[in-house]
Every structure is written in structure tokens, then in C-alpha cells.
Short mmCIF file of N, CA and C and ligand atoms in Angstrom, two decimals:
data_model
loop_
_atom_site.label_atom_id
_atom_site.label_comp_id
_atom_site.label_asym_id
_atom_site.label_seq_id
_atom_site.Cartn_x
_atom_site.Cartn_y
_atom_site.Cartn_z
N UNK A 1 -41.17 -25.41 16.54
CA UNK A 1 -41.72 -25.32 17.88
C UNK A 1 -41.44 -26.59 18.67
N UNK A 2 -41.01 -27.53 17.85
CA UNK A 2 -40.65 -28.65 18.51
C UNK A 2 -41.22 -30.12 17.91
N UNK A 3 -41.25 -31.20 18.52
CA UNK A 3 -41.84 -32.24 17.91
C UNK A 3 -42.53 -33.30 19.56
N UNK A 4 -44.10 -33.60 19.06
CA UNK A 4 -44.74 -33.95 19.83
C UNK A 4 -45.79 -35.14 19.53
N UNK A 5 -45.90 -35.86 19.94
CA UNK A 5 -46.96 -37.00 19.85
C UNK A 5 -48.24 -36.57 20.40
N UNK A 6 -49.22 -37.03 18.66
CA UNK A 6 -50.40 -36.49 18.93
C UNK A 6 -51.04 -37.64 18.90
N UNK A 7 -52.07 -37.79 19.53
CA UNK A 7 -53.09 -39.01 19.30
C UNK A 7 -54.09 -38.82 18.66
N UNK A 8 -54.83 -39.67 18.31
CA UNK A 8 -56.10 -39.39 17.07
C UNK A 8 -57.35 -38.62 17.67
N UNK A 9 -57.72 -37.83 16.76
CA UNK A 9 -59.07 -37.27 17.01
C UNK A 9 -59.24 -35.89 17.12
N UNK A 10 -59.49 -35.42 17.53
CA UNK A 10 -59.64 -33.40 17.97
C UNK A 10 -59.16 -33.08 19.64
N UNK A 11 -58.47 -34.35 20.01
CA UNK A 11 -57.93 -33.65 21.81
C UNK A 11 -56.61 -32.98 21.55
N UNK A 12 -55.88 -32.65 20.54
CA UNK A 12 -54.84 -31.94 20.55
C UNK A 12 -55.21 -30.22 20.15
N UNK A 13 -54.36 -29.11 20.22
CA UNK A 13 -54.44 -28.31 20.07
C UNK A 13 -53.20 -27.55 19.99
N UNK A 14 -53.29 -25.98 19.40
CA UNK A 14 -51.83 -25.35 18.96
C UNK A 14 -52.34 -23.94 19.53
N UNK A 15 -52.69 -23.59 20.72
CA UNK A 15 -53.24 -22.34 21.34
C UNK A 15 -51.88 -21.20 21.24
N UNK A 16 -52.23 -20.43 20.82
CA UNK A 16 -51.07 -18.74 20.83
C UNK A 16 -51.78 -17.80 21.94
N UNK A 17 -51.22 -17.59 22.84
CA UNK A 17 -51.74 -16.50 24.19
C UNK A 17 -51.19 -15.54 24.40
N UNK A 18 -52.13 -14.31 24.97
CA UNK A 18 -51.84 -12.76 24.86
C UNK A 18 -51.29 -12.78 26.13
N UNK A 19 -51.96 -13.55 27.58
CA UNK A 19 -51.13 -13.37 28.80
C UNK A 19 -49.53 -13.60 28.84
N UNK A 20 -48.91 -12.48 29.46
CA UNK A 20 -47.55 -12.51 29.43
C UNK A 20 -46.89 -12.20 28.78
N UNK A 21 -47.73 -11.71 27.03
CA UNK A 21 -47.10 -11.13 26.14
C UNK A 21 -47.00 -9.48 25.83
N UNK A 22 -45.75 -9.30 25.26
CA UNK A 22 -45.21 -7.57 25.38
C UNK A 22 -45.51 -7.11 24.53
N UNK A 23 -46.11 -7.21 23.71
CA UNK A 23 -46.91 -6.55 22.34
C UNK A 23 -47.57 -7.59 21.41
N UNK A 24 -47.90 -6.93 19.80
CA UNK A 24 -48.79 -7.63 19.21
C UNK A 24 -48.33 -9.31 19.35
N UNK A 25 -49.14 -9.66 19.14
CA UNK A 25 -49.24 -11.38 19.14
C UNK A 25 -50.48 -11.82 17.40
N UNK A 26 -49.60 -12.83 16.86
CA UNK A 26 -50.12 -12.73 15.76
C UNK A 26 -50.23 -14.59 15.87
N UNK A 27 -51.68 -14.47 14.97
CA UNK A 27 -52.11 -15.62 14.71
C UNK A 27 -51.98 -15.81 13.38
N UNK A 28 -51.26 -17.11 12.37
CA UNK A 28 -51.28 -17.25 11.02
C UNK A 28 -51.48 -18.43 10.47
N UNK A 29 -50.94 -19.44 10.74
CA UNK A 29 -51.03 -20.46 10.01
C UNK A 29 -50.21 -21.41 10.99
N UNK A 30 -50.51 -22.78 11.06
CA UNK A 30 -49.87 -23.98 11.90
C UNK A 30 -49.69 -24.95 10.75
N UNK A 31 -48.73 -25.75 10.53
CA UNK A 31 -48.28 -27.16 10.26
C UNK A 31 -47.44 -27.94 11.02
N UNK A 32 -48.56 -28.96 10.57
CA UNK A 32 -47.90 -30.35 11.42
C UNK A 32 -47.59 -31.28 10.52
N UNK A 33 -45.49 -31.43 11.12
CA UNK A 33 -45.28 -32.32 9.62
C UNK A 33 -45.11 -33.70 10.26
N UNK A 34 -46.00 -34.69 10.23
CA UNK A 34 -45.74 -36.07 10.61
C UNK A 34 -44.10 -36.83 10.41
N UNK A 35 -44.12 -37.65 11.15
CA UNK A 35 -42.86 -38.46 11.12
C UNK A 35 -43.23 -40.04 10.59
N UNK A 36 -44.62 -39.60 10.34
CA UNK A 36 -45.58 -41.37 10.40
C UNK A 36 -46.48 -40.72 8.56
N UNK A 37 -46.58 -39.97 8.52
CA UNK A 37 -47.74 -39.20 7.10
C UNK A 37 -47.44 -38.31 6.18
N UNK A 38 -48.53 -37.37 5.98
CA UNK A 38 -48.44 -36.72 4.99
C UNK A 38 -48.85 -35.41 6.09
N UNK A 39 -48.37 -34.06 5.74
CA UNK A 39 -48.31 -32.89 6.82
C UNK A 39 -50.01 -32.52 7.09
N UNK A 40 -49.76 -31.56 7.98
CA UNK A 40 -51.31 -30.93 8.13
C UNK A 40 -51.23 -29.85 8.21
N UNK A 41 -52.08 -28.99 7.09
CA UNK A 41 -51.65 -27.71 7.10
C UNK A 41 -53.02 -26.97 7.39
N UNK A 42 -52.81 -25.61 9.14
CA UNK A 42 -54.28 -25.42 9.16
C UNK A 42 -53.61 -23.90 9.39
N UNK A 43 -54.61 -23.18 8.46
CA UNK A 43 -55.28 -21.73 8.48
C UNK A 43 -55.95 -20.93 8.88
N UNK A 44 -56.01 -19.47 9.56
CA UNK A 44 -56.48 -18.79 10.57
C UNK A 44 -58.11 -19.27 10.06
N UNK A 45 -58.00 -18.85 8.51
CA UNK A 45 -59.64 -18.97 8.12
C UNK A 45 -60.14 -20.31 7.64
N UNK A 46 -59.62 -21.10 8.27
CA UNK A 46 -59.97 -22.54 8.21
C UNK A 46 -61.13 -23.02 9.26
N UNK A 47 -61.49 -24.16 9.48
CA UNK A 47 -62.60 -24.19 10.69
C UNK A 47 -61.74 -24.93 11.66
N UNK A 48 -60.47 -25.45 11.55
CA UNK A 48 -59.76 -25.53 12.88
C UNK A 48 -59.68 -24.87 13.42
N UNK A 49 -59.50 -23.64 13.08
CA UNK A 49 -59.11 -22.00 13.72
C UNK A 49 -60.49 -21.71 14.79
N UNK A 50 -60.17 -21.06 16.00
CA UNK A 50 -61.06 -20.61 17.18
C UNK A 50 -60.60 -19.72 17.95
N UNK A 51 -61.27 -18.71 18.34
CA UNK A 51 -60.39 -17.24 19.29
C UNK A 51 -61.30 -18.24 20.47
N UNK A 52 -60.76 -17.20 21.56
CA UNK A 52 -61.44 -17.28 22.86
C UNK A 52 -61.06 -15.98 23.49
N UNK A 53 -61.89 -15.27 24.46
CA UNK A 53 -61.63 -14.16 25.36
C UNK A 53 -61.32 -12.63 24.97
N UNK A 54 -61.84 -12.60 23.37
CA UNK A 54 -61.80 -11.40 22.64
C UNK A 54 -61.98 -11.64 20.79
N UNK A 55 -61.99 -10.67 20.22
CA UNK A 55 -62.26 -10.68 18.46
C UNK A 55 -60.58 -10.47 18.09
N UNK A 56 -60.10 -10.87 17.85
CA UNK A 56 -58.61 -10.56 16.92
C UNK A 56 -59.04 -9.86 15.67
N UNK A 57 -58.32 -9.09 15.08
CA UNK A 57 -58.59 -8.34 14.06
C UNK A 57 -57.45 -8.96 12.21
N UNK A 58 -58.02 -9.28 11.83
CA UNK A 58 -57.64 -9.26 10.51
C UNK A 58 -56.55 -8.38 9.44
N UNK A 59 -55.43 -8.88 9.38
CA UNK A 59 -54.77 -7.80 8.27
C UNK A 59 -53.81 -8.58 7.27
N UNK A 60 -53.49 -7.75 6.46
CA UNK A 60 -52.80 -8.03 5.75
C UNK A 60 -51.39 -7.33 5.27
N UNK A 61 -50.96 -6.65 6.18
CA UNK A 61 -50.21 -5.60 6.19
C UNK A 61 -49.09 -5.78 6.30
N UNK A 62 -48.24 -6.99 6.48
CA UNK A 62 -47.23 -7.31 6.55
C UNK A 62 -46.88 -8.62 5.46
N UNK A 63 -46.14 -8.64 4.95
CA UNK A 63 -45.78 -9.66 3.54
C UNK A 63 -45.35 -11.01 4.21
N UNK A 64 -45.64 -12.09 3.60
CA UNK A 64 -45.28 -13.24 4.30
C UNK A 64 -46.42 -14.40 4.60
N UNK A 65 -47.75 -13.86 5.06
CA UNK A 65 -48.23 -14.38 4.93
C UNK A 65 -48.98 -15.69 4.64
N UNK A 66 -49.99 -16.58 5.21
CA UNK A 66 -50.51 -17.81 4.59
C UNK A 66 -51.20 -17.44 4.22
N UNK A 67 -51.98 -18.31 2.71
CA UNK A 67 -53.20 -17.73 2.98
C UNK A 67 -54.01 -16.32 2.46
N UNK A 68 -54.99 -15.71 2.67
CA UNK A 68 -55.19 -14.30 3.09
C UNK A 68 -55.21 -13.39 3.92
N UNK A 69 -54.52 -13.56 4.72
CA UNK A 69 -54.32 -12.86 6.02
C UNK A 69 -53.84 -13.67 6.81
N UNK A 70 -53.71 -12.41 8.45
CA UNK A 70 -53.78 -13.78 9.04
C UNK A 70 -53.96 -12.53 10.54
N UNK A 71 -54.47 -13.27 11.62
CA UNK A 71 -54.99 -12.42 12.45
C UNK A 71 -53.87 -11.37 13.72
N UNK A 72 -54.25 -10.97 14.53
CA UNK A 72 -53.34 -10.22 15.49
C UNK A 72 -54.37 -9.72 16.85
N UNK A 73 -53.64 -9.70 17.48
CA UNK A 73 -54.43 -8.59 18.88
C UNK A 73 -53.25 -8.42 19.73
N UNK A 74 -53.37 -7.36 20.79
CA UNK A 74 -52.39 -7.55 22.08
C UNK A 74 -53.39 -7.22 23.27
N UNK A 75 -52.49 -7.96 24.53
CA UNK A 75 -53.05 -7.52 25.66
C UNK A 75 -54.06 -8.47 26.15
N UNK A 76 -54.77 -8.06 27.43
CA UNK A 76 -55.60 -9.01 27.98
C UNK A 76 -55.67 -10.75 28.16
N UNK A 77 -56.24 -11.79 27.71
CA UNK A 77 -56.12 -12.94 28.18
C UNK A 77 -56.68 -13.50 26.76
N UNK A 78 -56.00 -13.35 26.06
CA UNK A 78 -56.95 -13.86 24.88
C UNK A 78 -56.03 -14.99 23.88
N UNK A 79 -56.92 -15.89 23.40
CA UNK A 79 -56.30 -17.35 23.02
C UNK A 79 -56.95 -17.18 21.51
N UNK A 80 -56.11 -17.75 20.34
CA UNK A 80 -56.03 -18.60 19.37
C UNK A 80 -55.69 -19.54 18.97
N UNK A 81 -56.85 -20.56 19.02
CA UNK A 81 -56.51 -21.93 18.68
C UNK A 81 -56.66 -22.75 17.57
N UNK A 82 -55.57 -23.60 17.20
CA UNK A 82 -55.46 -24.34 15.80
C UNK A 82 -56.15 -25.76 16.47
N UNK A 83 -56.75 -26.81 16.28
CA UNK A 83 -56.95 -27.88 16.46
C UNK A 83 -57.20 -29.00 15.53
N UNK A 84 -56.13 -29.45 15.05
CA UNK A 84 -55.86 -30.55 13.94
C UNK A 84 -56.76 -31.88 14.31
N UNK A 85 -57.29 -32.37 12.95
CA UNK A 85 -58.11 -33.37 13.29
C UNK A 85 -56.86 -34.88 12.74
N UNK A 86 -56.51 -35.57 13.95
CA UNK A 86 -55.01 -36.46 13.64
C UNK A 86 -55.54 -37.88 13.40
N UNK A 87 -55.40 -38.00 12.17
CA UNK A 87 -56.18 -39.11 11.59
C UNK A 87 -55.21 -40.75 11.69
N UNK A 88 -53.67 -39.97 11.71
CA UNK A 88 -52.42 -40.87 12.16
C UNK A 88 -51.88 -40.76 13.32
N UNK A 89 -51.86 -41.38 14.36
CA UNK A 89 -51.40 -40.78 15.38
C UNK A 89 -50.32 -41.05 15.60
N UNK A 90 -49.00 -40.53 15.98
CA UNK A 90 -47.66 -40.43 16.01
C UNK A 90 -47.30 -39.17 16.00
N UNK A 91 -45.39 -39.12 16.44
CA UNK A 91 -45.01 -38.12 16.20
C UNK A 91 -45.10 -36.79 15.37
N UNK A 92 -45.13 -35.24 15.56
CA UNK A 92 -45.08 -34.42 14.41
C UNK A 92 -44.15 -33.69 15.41
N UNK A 93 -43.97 -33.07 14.31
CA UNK A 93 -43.07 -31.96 14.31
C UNK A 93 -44.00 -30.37 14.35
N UNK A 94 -44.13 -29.60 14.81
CA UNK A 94 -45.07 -28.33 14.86
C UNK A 94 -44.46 -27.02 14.24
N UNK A 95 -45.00 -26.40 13.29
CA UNK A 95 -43.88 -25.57 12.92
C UNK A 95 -45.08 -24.10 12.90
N UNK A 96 -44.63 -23.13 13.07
CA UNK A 96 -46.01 -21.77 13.42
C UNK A 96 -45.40 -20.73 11.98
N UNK A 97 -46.32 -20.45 11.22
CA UNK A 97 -45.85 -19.22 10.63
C UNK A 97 -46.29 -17.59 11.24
N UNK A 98 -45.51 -16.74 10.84
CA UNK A 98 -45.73 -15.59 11.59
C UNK A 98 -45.06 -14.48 10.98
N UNK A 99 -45.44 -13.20 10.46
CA UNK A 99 -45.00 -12.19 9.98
C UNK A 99 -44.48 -11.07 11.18
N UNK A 100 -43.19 -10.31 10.54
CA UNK A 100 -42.46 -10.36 11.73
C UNK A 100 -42.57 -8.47 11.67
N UNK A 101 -42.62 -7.71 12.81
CA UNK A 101 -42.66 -6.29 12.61
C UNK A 101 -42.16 -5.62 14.25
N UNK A 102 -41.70 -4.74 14.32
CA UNK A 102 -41.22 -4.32 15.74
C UNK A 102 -42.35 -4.21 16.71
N UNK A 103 -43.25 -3.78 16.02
CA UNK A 103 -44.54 -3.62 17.27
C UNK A 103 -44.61 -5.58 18.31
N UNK A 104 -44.41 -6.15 17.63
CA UNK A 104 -44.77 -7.90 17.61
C UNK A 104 -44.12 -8.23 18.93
N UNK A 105 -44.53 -9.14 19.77
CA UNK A 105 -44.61 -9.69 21.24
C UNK A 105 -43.07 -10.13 20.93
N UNK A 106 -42.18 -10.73 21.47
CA UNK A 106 -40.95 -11.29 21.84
C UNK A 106 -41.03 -12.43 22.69
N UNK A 107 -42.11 -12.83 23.03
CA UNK A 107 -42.40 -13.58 24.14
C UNK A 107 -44.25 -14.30 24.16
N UNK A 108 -44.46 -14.37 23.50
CA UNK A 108 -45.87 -14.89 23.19
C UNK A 108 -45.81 -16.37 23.64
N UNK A 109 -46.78 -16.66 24.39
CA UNK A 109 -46.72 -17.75 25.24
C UNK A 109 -47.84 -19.29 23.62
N UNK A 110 -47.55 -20.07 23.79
CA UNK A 110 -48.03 -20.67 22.50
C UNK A 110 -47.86 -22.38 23.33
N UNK A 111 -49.24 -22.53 23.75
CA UNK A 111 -49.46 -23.93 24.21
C UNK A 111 -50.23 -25.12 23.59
N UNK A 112 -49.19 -26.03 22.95
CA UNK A 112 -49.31 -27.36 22.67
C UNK A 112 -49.81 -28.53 23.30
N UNK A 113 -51.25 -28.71 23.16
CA UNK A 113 -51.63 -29.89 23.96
C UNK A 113 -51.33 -31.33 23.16
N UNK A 114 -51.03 -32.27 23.38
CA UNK A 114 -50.21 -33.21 22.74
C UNK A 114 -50.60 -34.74 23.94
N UNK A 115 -50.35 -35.89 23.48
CA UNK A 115 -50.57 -36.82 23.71
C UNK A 115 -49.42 -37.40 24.96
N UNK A 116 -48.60 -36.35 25.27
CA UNK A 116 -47.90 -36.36 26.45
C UNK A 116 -47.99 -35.57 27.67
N UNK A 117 -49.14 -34.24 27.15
CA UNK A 117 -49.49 -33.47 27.96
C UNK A 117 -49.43 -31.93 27.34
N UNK A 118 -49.08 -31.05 28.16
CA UNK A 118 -48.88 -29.80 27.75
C UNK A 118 -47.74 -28.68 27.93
N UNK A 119 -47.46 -28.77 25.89
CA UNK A 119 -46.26 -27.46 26.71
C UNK A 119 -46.27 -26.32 26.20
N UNK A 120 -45.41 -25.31 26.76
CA UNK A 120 -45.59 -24.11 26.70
C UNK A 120 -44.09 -23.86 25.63
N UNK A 121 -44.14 -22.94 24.65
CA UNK A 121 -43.53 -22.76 24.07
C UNK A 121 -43.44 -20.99 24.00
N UNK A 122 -42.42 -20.44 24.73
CA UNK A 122 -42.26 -18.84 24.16
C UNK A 122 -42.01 -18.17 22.37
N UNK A 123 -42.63 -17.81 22.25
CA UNK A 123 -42.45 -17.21 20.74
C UNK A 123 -42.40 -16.33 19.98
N UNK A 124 -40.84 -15.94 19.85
CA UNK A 124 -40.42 -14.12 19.86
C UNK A 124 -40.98 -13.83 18.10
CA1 CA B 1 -53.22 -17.07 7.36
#
């Protein structure tokens, strides 16, 4: 997804968004591999993990997986957010896992708040 400077504490974030997207949109797993540490690896059912603007639903139906699952929804305005607690602050690298199926968005909007600001990343 790219590589971004995070600063210390809980102001960064790894949000996945339903606005603008053409079908399912799936939430799974985020790592952040430092250029300065040791990686950070966070999970839908972790307590970094947070919806906003609806319930995402749970499955396991596609192989690939982190974890035990990992979540999905489409439509409407609805956010899943990863928020790493950055104990080193420096560069990472952001990498998203995601199980892949035809129903699945092509275009899922996925915004990185980062210590330079905010970007938007499309994510087929
Ligand atoms: Ca997962």
C-alpha cells in the first residue's frame, strides 16, 4: 500500500471505506513493517480493530485468511479501522491482507493517516 511515516502513539490509522466502492469490501488483517523495528501485526479481532457507520459481518468462506476470519460488508458509508499503537516512530511500509472473490469491490477506497497527513489508497 505503500510506505509512510508514522509518529508515536494512537494518531495514525489504516481505515478501509465502503463510499465509492463497487461491491464487497473486506476487512482482514494490516501489517506494518518498520524500516526503524520489528513489524506490527493487527487483526480484525484484535482491539486495534473498530467499524464505524454499520456492523460488518464475519466469515470465513474464502481461504487465505488471518487469523479466524476476517470481516466484509458493501455499500453505504461505512469504515474499518486498524489503529497501530507506534512505539518507534519512523518509516513503515503498510501492507493489507485480503481474500480475493468476484463479488469483491475493485476500487475500495483505504485511508492512511500517517505523520505526513492523509492518503487515499484504491484497493482492487
Ligand atoms: Ca483476520
Amino acid at each position: 500500500m505503500g510506505t509512510f511515516t508514522f509518529a508515536a502513539g494512537q494518531s495514525n490509522s489504516i481505515a478501509i471505506k465502503t463510499d465509492r466502492a463497487d461491491g464487497y469490501v473486506i476487512a482482514d488483517a494490516i501489517r506494518l513493517v518498520p524500516h526503524v523495528a520489528t513489524s506490527i501485526e493487527m487483526d480484525n479481532l484484535d482491539p486495534t480493530f473498530t467499524t464505524q457507520g454499520g456492523s460488518w459481518g464475519s466469515s470465513k468462506s474464502v481461504a487465505g485468511y488471518v487469523g479466524s476470519d476476517y470481516q466484509y460488508v458493501s455499500g453505504g458509508n461505512k469504515t474499518a479501522s486498524f489503529t497501530p499503537t507506534i512505539l518507534v516512530p519512523g518509516e513503515y511500509e503498510v501492507f493489507a491482507n485480503w481474500t480475493s472473490a468476484t463479488s469483491r469491490a475493485t476500487n475500495a477506497p483505504v485511508e492512511i493517516v500517517h505523520a505526513g497527513g492523509t492518503t487515499v489508497v484504491p484497493v482492487d
